[in-house]
mmCIF file of N, CA and C in Angstrom:
data_model
loop_
_atom_site.group_PDB
_atom_site.id
_atom_site.type_symbol
_atom_site.label_atom_id
_atom_site.label_comp_id
_atom_site.label_asym_id
_atom_site.label_seq_id
_atom_site.Cartn_x
_atom_site.Cartn_y
_atom_site.Cartn_z
ATOM 1 N N MET A 67 19.112 -6.071 -2.072
ATOM 2 C CA MET A 67 17.588 -4.972 -2.322
ATOM 3 C C MET A 67 16.858 -6.000 -2.255
ATOM 4 N N ALA A 68 15.781 -5.485 -1.248
ATOM 5 C CA ALA A 68 14.526 -5.930 -0.801
ATOM 6 C C ALA A 68 13.413 -5.113 -1.530
ATOM 7 N N LYS A 69 12.386 -5.842 -1.714
ATOM 8 C CA LYS A 69 11.001 -5.093 -1.707
ATOM 9 C C LYS A 69 10.106 -5.010 -0.572
ATOM 10 N N TYR A 70 9.620 -3.669 -0.379
ATOM 11 C CA TYR A 70 8.932 -3.304 0.732
ATOM 12 C C TYR A 70 7.561 -3.298 0.505
ATOM 13 N N LEU A 71 6.725 -3.287 1.470
ATOM 14 C CA LEU A 71 5.420 -3.142 1.463
ATOM 15 C C LEU A 71 5.139 -2.080 2.345
ATOM 16 N N ILE A 72 4.433 -0.898 2.109
ATOM 17 C CA ILE A 72 4.493 0.349 2.875
ATOM 18 C C ILE A 72 2.941 0.402 2.421
ATOM 19 N N SER A 73 2.250 0.295 3.704
ATOM 20 C CA SER A 73 0.438 0.097 3.581
ATOM 21 C C SER A 73 -0.105 0.825 4.955
ATOM 22 N N PHE A 74 -1.613 0.846 4.577
ATOM 23 C CA PHE A 74 -2.505 1.421 5.877
ATOM 24 C C PHE A 74 -4.053 1.037 5.600
ATOM 25 N N PRO A 75 -4.475 0.708 6.735
ATOM 26 C CA PRO A 75 -6.028 0.418 6.416
ATOM 27 C C PRO A 75 -6.693 1.990 6.005
ATOM 28 N N SER A 76 -7.790 1.740 5.435
ATOM 29 C CA SER A 76 -8.716 2.575 5.007
ATOM 30 C C SER A 76 -9.187 3.442 6.551
ATOM 31 N N ALA A 77 -9.618 2.743 7.353
ATOM 32 C CA ALA A 77 -9.703 3.365 8.628
ATOM 33 C C ALA A 77 -9.054 4.341 9.327
ATOM 34 N N ALA A 78 -7.738 4.098 8.708
ATOM 35 C CA ALA A 78 -6.716 4.800 9.723
ATOM 36 C C ALA A 78 -6.639 6.480 8.486
ATOM 37 N N MET A 79 -7.167 6.375 7.377
ATOM 38 C CA MET A 79 -6.770 7.778 6.544
ATOM 39 C C MET A 79 -8.199 8.448 6.745
ATOM 40 N N VAL A 80 -7.849 9.561 7.747
ATOM 41 C CA VAL A 80 -9.016 10.382 8.350
ATOM 42 C C VAL A 80 -8.510 11.621 7.966
ATOM 43 N N VAL A 81 -9.064 12.354 6.601
ATOM 44 C CA VAL A 81 -8.974 13.400 6.196
ATOM 45 C C VAL A 81 -9.994 14.767 6.424
ATOM 46 N N PRO A 82 -9.096 15.627 7.223
ATOM 47 C CA PRO A 82 -10.166 16.655 7.197
ATOM 48 C C PRO A 82 -10.814 17.357 6.113
ATOM 49 N N ASP A 83 -11.917 17.608 6.362
ATOM 50 C CA ASP A 83 -12.628 18.325 5.357
ATOM 51 C C ASP A 83 -12.268 19.410 4.564
ATOM 52 N N GLY A 84 -11.960 19.238 3.015
ATOM 53 C CA GLY A 84 -11.464 20.024 2.283
ATOM 54 C C GLY A 84 -9.896 19.609 2.004
ATOM 55 N N GLU A 85 -9.558 18.866 2.512
ATOM 56 C CA GLU A 85 -7.806 18.463 2.396
ATOM 57 C C GLU A 85 -7.670 17.396 1.432
ATOM 58 N N LEU A 86 -8.653 16.594 0.915
ATOM 59 C CA LEU A 86 -8.536 15.393 0.161
ATOM 60 C C LEU A 86 -7.644 15.768 -1.489
ATOM 61 N N GLU A 87 -7.938 16.720 -1.964
ATOM 62 C CA GLU A 87 -7.385 17.135 -2.867
ATOM 63 C C GLU A 87 -5.849 17.379 -3.028
ATOM 64 N N ALA A 88 -5.427 17.868 -1.786
ATOM 65 C CA ALA A 88 -3.972 18.122 -1.285
ATOM 66 C C ALA A 88 -3.363 16.746 -0.786
ATOM 67 N N VAL A 89 -4.165 16.065 -0.175
ATOM 68 C CA VAL A 89 -3.852 14.363 -0.014
ATOM 69 C C VAL A 89 -3.380 13.732 -1.124
ATOM 70 N N GLY A 90 -4.278 13.748 -1.992
ATOM 71 C CA GLY A 90 -3.903 13.206 -3.232
ATOM 72 C C GLY A 90 -2.986 13.805 -3.967
ATOM 73 N N ARG A 91 -2.829 15.151 -4.160
ATOM 74 C CA ARG A 91 -1.618 15.856 -5.003
ATOM 75 C C ARG A 91 -0.249 15.555 -4.136
ATOM 76 N N ASP A 92 -0.279 15.473 -2.776
ATOM 77 C CA ASP A 92 1.061 15.411 -2.090
ATOM 78 C C ASP A 92 1.733 13.580 -2.067
ATOM 79 N N ALA A 93 0.447 13.040 -2.154
ATOM 80 C CA ALA A 93 1.033 11.289 -2.228
ATOM 81 C C ALA A 93 1.263 11.221 -3.415
ATOM 82 N N HIS A 94 0.670 11.639 -4.763
ATOM 83 C CA HIS A 94 1.261 11.426 -5.970
ATOM 84 C C HIS A 94 2.651 12.199 -6.053
ATOM 85 N N ALA A 95 2.896 13.251 -5.493
ATOM 86 C CA ALA A 95 4.273 13.714 -5.452
ATOM 87 C C ALA A 95 5.182 12.699 -4.991
ATOM 88 N N VAL A 96 5.044 12.122 -4.079
ATOM 89 C CA VAL A 96 5.901 11.027 -3.363
ATOM 90 C C VAL A 96 6.039 9.977 -4.016
ATOM 91 N N ILE A 97 4.987 9.384 -4.967
ATOM 92 C CA ILE A 97 5.103 8.378 -6.183
ATOM 93 C C ILE A 97 6.117 8.660 -6.791
ATOM 94 N N GLU A 98 5.755 9.836 -7.374
ATOM 95 C CA GLU A 98 6.827 10.329 -8.592
ATOM 96 C C GLU A 98 8.448 10.781 -8.130
ATOM 97 N N GLN A 99 8.580 11.065 -6.712
ATOM 98 C CA GLN A 99 9.649 11.020 -6.153
ATOM 99 C C GLN A 99 10.260 9.618 -6.278
ATOM 100 N N ALA A 100 9.683 8.455 -5.672
ATOM 101 C CA ALA A 100 10.117 7.039 -6.018
ATOM 102 C C ALA A 100 10.563 6.997 -7.229
ATOM 103 N N LYS A 101 9.483 7.090 -8.103
ATOM 104 C CA LYS A 101 9.979 6.885 -9.383
ATOM 105 C C LYS A 101 11.244 7.423 -10.118
ATOM 106 N N ALA A 102 11.189 8.656 -9.547
ATOM 107 C CA ALA A 102 12.585 9.248 -10.043
ATOM 108 C C ALA A 102 13.882 8.756 -9.408
ATOM 109 N N ALA A 103 13.831 8.329 -8.103
ATOM 110 C CA ALA A 103 14.579 7.647 -7.452
ATOM 111 C C ALA A 103 15.072 5.942 -7.884
ATOM 112 N N GLY A 104 14.141 5.400 -8.682
ATOM 113 C CA GLY A 104 14.248 3.940 -9.509
ATOM 114 C C GLY A 104 13.813 3.272 -7.858
ATOM 115 N N VAL A 105 13.022 3.671 -7.328
ATOM 116 C CA VAL A 105 12.938 2.337 -5.977
ATOM 117 C C VAL A 105 11.214 2.018 -6.426
ATOM 118 N N TRP A 106 10.339 2.794 -6.947
ATOM 119 C CA TRP A 106 8.784 2.287 -7.332
ATOM 120 C C TRP A 106 8.883 1.020 -7.952
ATOM 121 N N VAL A 107 7.889 0.138 -7.411
ATOM 122 C CA VAL A 107 7.733 -0.863 -7.994
ATOM 123 C C VAL A 107 6.179 -0.990 -8.496
ATOM 124 N N PHE A 108 5.295 -0.626 -7.476
ATOM 125 C CA PHE A 108 3.997 -0.294 -7.787
ATOM 126 C C PHE A 108 3.076 0.085 -6.527
ATOM 127 N N ALA A 109 2.034 0.837 -6.579
ATOM 128 C CA ALA A 109 1.209 1.455 -5.821
ATOM 129 C C ALA A 109 -0.225 1.375 -5.963
ATOM 130 N N GLY A 110 -0.986 1.449 -5.067
ATOM 131 C CA GLY A 110 -2.811 1.294 -5.143
ATOM 132 C C GLY A 110 -3.529 1.393 -4.415
ATOM 133 N N GLY A 111 -4.505 0.923 -4.132
ATOM 134 C CA GLY A 111 -5.557 0.782 -3.094
ATOM 135 C C GLY A 111 -6.543 -0.197 -3.444
ATOM 136 N N ILE A 112 -7.223 -0.841 -2.810
ATOM 137 C CA ILE A 112 -8.375 -1.643 -2.952
ATOM 138 C C ILE A 112 -9.535 -0.645 -2.977
ATOM 139 N N ASP A 113 -10.441 -1.336 -3.915
ATOM 140 C CA ASP A 113 -11.498 -0.501 -4.311
ATOM 141 C C ASP A 113 -12.734 -0.986 -3.444
ATOM 142 N N ASP A 114 -13.004 0.050 -2.619
ATOM 143 C CA ASP A 114 -14.122 -0.348 -1.565
ATOM 144 C C ASP A 114 -15.514 -0.567 -2.218
ATOM 145 N N ASP A 115 -15.533 -0.385 -3.381
ATOM 146 C CA ASP A 115 -16.839 -0.408 -4.284
ATOM 147 C C ASP A 115 -17.255 -1.679 -4.742
ATOM 148 N N VAL A 116 -16.277 -2.666 -4.591
ATOM 149 C CA VAL A 116 -16.054 -3.825 -5.390
ATOM 150 C C VAL A 116 -15.747 -4.722 -4.281
ATOM 151 N N PRO A 117 -17.070 -5.692 -3.849
ATOM 152 C CA PRO A 117 -17.039 -6.742 -2.852
ATOM 153 C C PRO A 117 -15.974 -8.067 -3.294
ATOM 154 N N PRO A 118 -15.296 -8.289 -2.135
ATOM 155 C CA PRO A 118 -14.330 -9.436 -2.763
ATOM 156 C C PRO A 118 -15.515 -10.979 -2.586
ATOM 157 N N VAL A 119 -14.676 -11.552 -3.368
ATOM 158 C CA VAL A 119 -15.436 -13.108 -3.341
ATOM 159 C C VAL A 119 -13.997 -14.121 -2.933
ATOM 160 N N LEU A 120 -14.459 -14.926 -2.142
ATOM 161 C CA LEU A 120 -13.551 -16.069 -1.499
ATOM 162 C C LEU A 120 -13.718 -17.408 -2.648
ATOM 163 N N VAL A 121 -12.775 -17.551 -3.622
ATOM 164 C CA VAL A 121 -12.684 -18.744 -4.549
ATOM 165 C C VAL A 121 -11.884 -19.808 -3.954
ATOM 166 N N SER A 122 -12.826 -21.002 -3.554
ATOM 167 C CA SER A 122 -11.998 -22.305 -3.072
ATOM 168 C C SER A 122 -11.183 -22.952 -4.091
ATOM 169 N N ALA A 123 -10.389 -24.063 -3.645
ATOM 170 C CA ALA A 123 -9.515 -24.829 -4.517
ATOM 171 C C ALA A 123 -10.589 -25.730 -5.580
ATOM 172 N N ASP A 124 -11.625 -26.006 -4.836
ATOM 173 C CA ASP A 124 -12.720 -26.823 -5.950
ATOM 174 C C ASP A 124 -13.315 -25.822 -7.150
ATOM 175 N N GLY A 125 -13.015 -24.390 -6.874
ATOM 176 C CA GLY A 125 -13.353 -23.662 -7.948
ATOM 177 C C GLY A 125 -14.774 -22.963 -7.604
ATOM 178 N N SER A 126 -15.316 -23.464 -6.185
ATOM 179 C CA SER A 126 -16.634 -22.840 -5.737
ATOM 180 C C SER A 126 -16.300 -21.485 -5.354
ATOM 181 N N VAL A 127 -17.556 -20.376 -5.492
ATOM 182 C CA VAL A 127 -16.977 -18.994 -5.316
ATOM 183 C C VAL A 127 -18.283 -18.542 -4.072
ATOM 184 N N ALA A 128 -17.669 -17.915 -3.299
ATOM 185 C CA ALA A 128 -18.634 -17.155 -2.058
ATOM 186 C C ALA A 128 -18.253 -15.712 -1.861
ATOM 187 N N GLU A 129 -19.538 -15.222 -1.845
ATOM 188 C CA GLU A 129 -19.356 -13.752 -1.634
ATOM 189 C C GLU A 129 -18.595 -13.282 -0.293
ATOM 190 N N GLY A 130 -17.645 -12.594 -0.377
ATOM 191 C CA GLY A 130 -17.013 -11.908 0.958
ATOM 192 C C GLY A 130 -15.489 -12.415 0.947
ATOM 193 N N GLY A 131 -14.683 -12.067 1.655
ATOM 194 C CA GLY A 131 -13.611 -12.422 1.801
ATOM 195 C C GLY A 131 -13.554 -13.603 3.122
ATOM 196 N N TYR A 132 -12.310 -13.823 3.766
ATOM 197 C CA TYR A 132 -12.348 -14.896 4.779
ATOM 198 C C TYR A 132 -13.216 -14.370 5.921
ATOM 199 N N PRO A 133 -13.833 -14.936 6.544
ATOM 200 C CA PRO A 133 -14.833 -14.681 7.673
ATOM 201 C C PRO A 133 -13.961 -14.530 8.817
ATOM 202 N N TRP A 134 -13.367 -14.931 8.921
ATOM 203 C CA TRP A 134 -12.132 -14.745 10.450
ATOM 204 C C TRP A 134 -11.346 -13.890 10.307
ATOM 205 N N ALA A 135 -11.138 -13.039 9.027
ATOM 206 C CA ALA A 135 -10.196 -12.307 8.911
ATOM 207 C C ALA A 135 -10.451 -10.813 8.853
ATOM 208 N N PRO A 136 -9.914 -9.927 9.369
ATOM 209 C CA PRO A 136 -10.302 -8.478 9.292
ATOM 210 C C PRO A 136 -10.352 -7.970 7.775
ATOM 211 N N PRO A 137 -10.974 -7.057 7.490
ATOM 212 C CA PRO A 137 -10.999 -6.585 5.744
ATOM 213 C C PRO A 137 -9.765 -6.579 5.330
ATOM 214 N N LEU A 138 -9.429 -6.586 4.338
ATOM 215 C CA LEU A 138 -8.177 -6.075 3.548
ATOM 216 C C LEU A 138 -8.999 -4.840 2.740
ATOM 217 N N ASP A 139 -8.245 -3.743 2.891
ATOM 218 C CA ASP A 139 -8.795 -2.970 2.531
ATOM 219 C C ASP A 139 -7.306 -1.564 2.641
ATOM 220 N N GLY A 140 -7.665 -0.237 1.985
ATOM 221 C CA GLY A 140 -6.650 0.674 2.248
ATOM 222 C C GLY A 140 -5.494 0.557 0.916
ATOM 223 N N GLY A 141 -4.348 1.561 1.376
ATOM 224 C CA GLY A 141 -3.605 1.752 0.044
ATOM 225 C C GLY A 141 -2.189 0.871 0.746
ATOM 226 N N PHE A 142 -1.756 0.634 -0.766
ATOM 227 C CA PHE A 142 -0.271 0.045 -0.668
ATOM 228 C C PHE A 142 0.530 0.574 -1.470
ATOM 229 N N THR A 143 1.890 0.398 -1.218
ATOM 230 C CA THR A 143 3.039 1.002 -2.191
ATOM 231 C C THR A 143 4.063 -0.109 -1.885
ATOM 232 N N VAL A 144 4.572 -0.821 -3.290
ATOM 233 C CA VAL A 144 5.590 -1.510 -2.996
ATOM 234 C C VAL A 144 7.136 -0.768 -3.403
ATOM 235 N N LEU A 145 8.225 -0.722 -2.693
ATOM 236 C CA LEU A 145 9.128 -0.002 -2.966
ATOM 237 C C LEU A 145 10.487 -1.026 -2.919
ATOM 238 N N GLU A 146 11.234 -1.023 -4.104
ATOM 239 C CA GLU A 146 12.302 -2.061 -3.812
ATOM 240 C C GLU A 146 13.914 -0.939 -3.222
ATOM 241 N N LEU A 147 13.866 -1.243 -2.044
ATOM 242 C CA LEU A 147 15.006 -0.439 -1.404
ATOM 243 C C LEU A 147 16.244 -1.238 -0.608
ATOM 244 N N THR A 148 17.226 -0.694 -0.289
ATOM 245 C CA THR A 148 18.579 -1.445 -0.027
ATOM 246 C C THR A 148 18.360 -1.859 1.533
ATOM 247 N N SER A 149 17.645 -0.903 2.661
ATOM 248 C CA SER A 149 17.625 -1.388 3.660
ATOM 249 C C SER A 149 16.066 -1.127 4.509
ATOM 250 N N ARG A 150 15.712 -1.629 5.357
ATOM 251 C CA ARG A 150 14.662 -1.590 6.260
ATOM 252 C C ARG A 150 14.768 0.259 6.839
ATOM 253 N N ALA A 151 16.099 0.654 6.973
ATOM 254 C CA ALA A 151 16.048 1.984 7.332
ATOM 255 C C ALA A 151 15.329 3.200 6.353
ATOM 256 N N GLU A 152 15.769 2.377 4.982
ATOM 257 C CA GLU A 152 15.359 3.454 3.603
ATOM 258 C C GLU A 152 13.840 3.550 3.658
ATOM 259 N N ALA A 153 13.367 1.891 3.744
ATOM 260 C CA ALA A 153 11.944 1.859 3.901
ATOM 261 C C ALA A 153 11.086 2.608 5.044
ATOM 262 N N VAL A 154 11.737 2.862 6.091
ATOM 263 C CA VAL A 154 11.338 3.422 7.183
ATOM 264 C C VAL A 154 11.354 5.049 6.800
ATOM 265 N N ALA A 155 12.219 5.457 6.164
ATOM 266 C CA ALA A 155 12.279 6.774 5.457
ATOM 267 C C ALA A 155 11.091 7.223 4.505
ATOM 268 N N TRP A 156 10.911 6.112 3.585
ATOM 269 C CA TRP A 156 10.153 6.417 2.640
ATOM 270 C C TRP A 156 8.500 6.259 3.221
ATOM 271 N N ALA A 157 8.408 5.484 4.322
ATOM 272 C CA ALA A 157 6.754 5.364 4.825
ATOM 273 C C ALA A 157 6.837 6.725 5.372
ATOM 274 N N ALA A 158 7.670 7.418 6.339
ATOM 275 C CA ALA A 158 7.592 8.342 6.739
ATOM 276 C C ALA A 158 7.150 9.785 5.842
ATOM 277 N N ARG A 159 7.640 9.631 4.630
ATOM 278 C CA ARG A 159 7.221 10.538 3.097
ATOM 279 C C ARG A 159 5.954 10.466 2.932
ATOM 280 N N ILE A 160 5.805 9.140 2.989
ATOM 281 C CA ILE A 160 4.284 8.622 2.442
ATOM 282 C C ILE A 160 2.937 9.016 3.672
ATOM 283 N N ALA A 161 3.442 9.037 5.041
ATOM 284 C CA ALA A 161 2.777 8.804 5.890
ATOM 285 C C ALA A 161 2.335 10.146 6.019
ATOM 286 N N LYS A 162 3.002 11.273 5.624
ATOM 287 C CA LYS A 162 3.215 13.107 5.889
ATOM 288 C C LYS A 162 2.300 13.104 4.675
ATOM 289 N N ALA A 163 2.213 12.698 3.737
ATOM 290 C CA ALA A 163 1.345 13.083 2.360
ATOM 291 C C ALA A 163 0.033 12.319 2.654
ATOM 292 N N CYS A 164 -0.244 11.084 3.224
ATOM 293 C CA CYS A 164 -1.513 10.859 3.485
ATOM 294 C C CYS A 164 -2.074 11.069 4.836
ATOM 295 N N ARG A 165 -1.372 11.787 5.496
ATOM 296 C CA ARG A 165 -2.212 12.155 6.892
ATOM 297 C C ARG A 165 -2.200 10.811 8.046
ATOM 298 N N CYS A 166 -1.568 9.832 7.558
ATOM 299 C CA CYS A 166 -1.723 8.943 8.396
ATOM 300 C C CYS A 166 -0.558 7.984 8.500
ATOM 301 N N GLU A 167 -0.448 6.943 9.466
ATOM 302 C CA GLU A 167 0.360 6.297 9.977
ATOM 303 C C GLU A 167 0.676 5.009 8.702
ATOM 304 N N GLN A 168 2.020 4.623 8.369
ATOM 305 C CA GLN A 168 2.030 3.126 7.763
ATOM 306 C C GLN A 168 2.897 2.304 8.151
ATOM 307 N N GLU A 169 2.576 1.278 7.665
ATOM 308 C CA GLU A 169 2.727 -0.123 8.356
ATOM 309 C C GLU A 169 4.327 -0.505 7.428
ATOM 310 N N VAL A 170 5.057 -0.696 7.640
ATOM 311 C CA VAL A 170 6.169 -1.570 6.695
ATOM 312 C C VAL A 170 6.410 -2.917 7.215
ATOM 313 N N ARG A 171 6.729 -3.717 5.738
ATOM 314 C CA ARG A 171 6.848 -5.171 6.279
ATOM 315 C C ARG A 171 7.845 -5.413 4.930
ATOM 316 N N VAL A 172 8.604 -6.446 5.309
ATOM 317 C CA VAL A 172 9.334 -6.847 3.657
ATOM 318 C C VAL A 172 7.906 -7.794 3.025
ATOM 319 N N PHE A 173 8.356 -7.428 1.550
ATOM 320 C CA PHE A 173 7.332 -7.983 0.798
ATOM 321 C C PHE A 173 8.309 -9.165 0.355
ATOM 322 N N GLY A 174 7.676 -10.656 0.261
ATOM 323 C CA GLY A 174 8.027 -11.770 0.132
ATOM 324 C C GLY A 174 7.852 -12.100 -1.603
ATOM 325 N N PHE A 175 8.688 -10.877 -2.275
ATOM 326 C CA PHE A 175 8.886 -11.328 -3.614
ATOM 327 C C PHE A 175 9.104 -12.595 -4.302
ATOM 328 N N ASP A 176 8.331 -13.077 -5.123
ATOM 329 C CA ASP A 176 8.734 -14.201 -5.752
ATOM 330 C C ASP A 176 9.476 -13.936 -7.260
ATOM 331 N N PRO A 177 10.615 -14.140 -7.483
ATOM 332 C CA PRO A 177 11.176 -13.426 -8.698
ATOM 333 C C PRO A 177 10.669 -14.750 -9.893
ATOM 334 N N ARG A 178 10.519 -15.857 -9.496
ATOM 335 C CA ARG A 178 9.958 -16.830 -10.460
ATOM 336 C C ARG A 178 8.289 -16.551 -11.081
ATOM 337 N N SER A 179 7.831 -15.591 -10.110
ATOM 338 C CA SER A 179 6.212 -15.124 -10.563
ATOM 339 C C SER A 179 6.095 -14.356 -11.949
#
């Protein structure tokens, strides 16, 4: 079994007026399905209202994230699945619920962490 990261950037989720409540309901339904199937690890999203800080190895702190990288935002789901095909199938469910494409990656889980 591997863990898969299914995600989307905030800009990808363009919800028509009046559909946000339905999106939330549908997305939570998929999460409940994943929990019932025993594949759910965690899910959530980056809080865009809280700006990131960059902490250096010496402990110094700078406002903002990596200046050279695109912003990290959006929604994230980690599921433990038997195959990439199964991850793609779950991503399709999430994409339908969220009304936006989802990116699928193998999540490099460290069991000693």
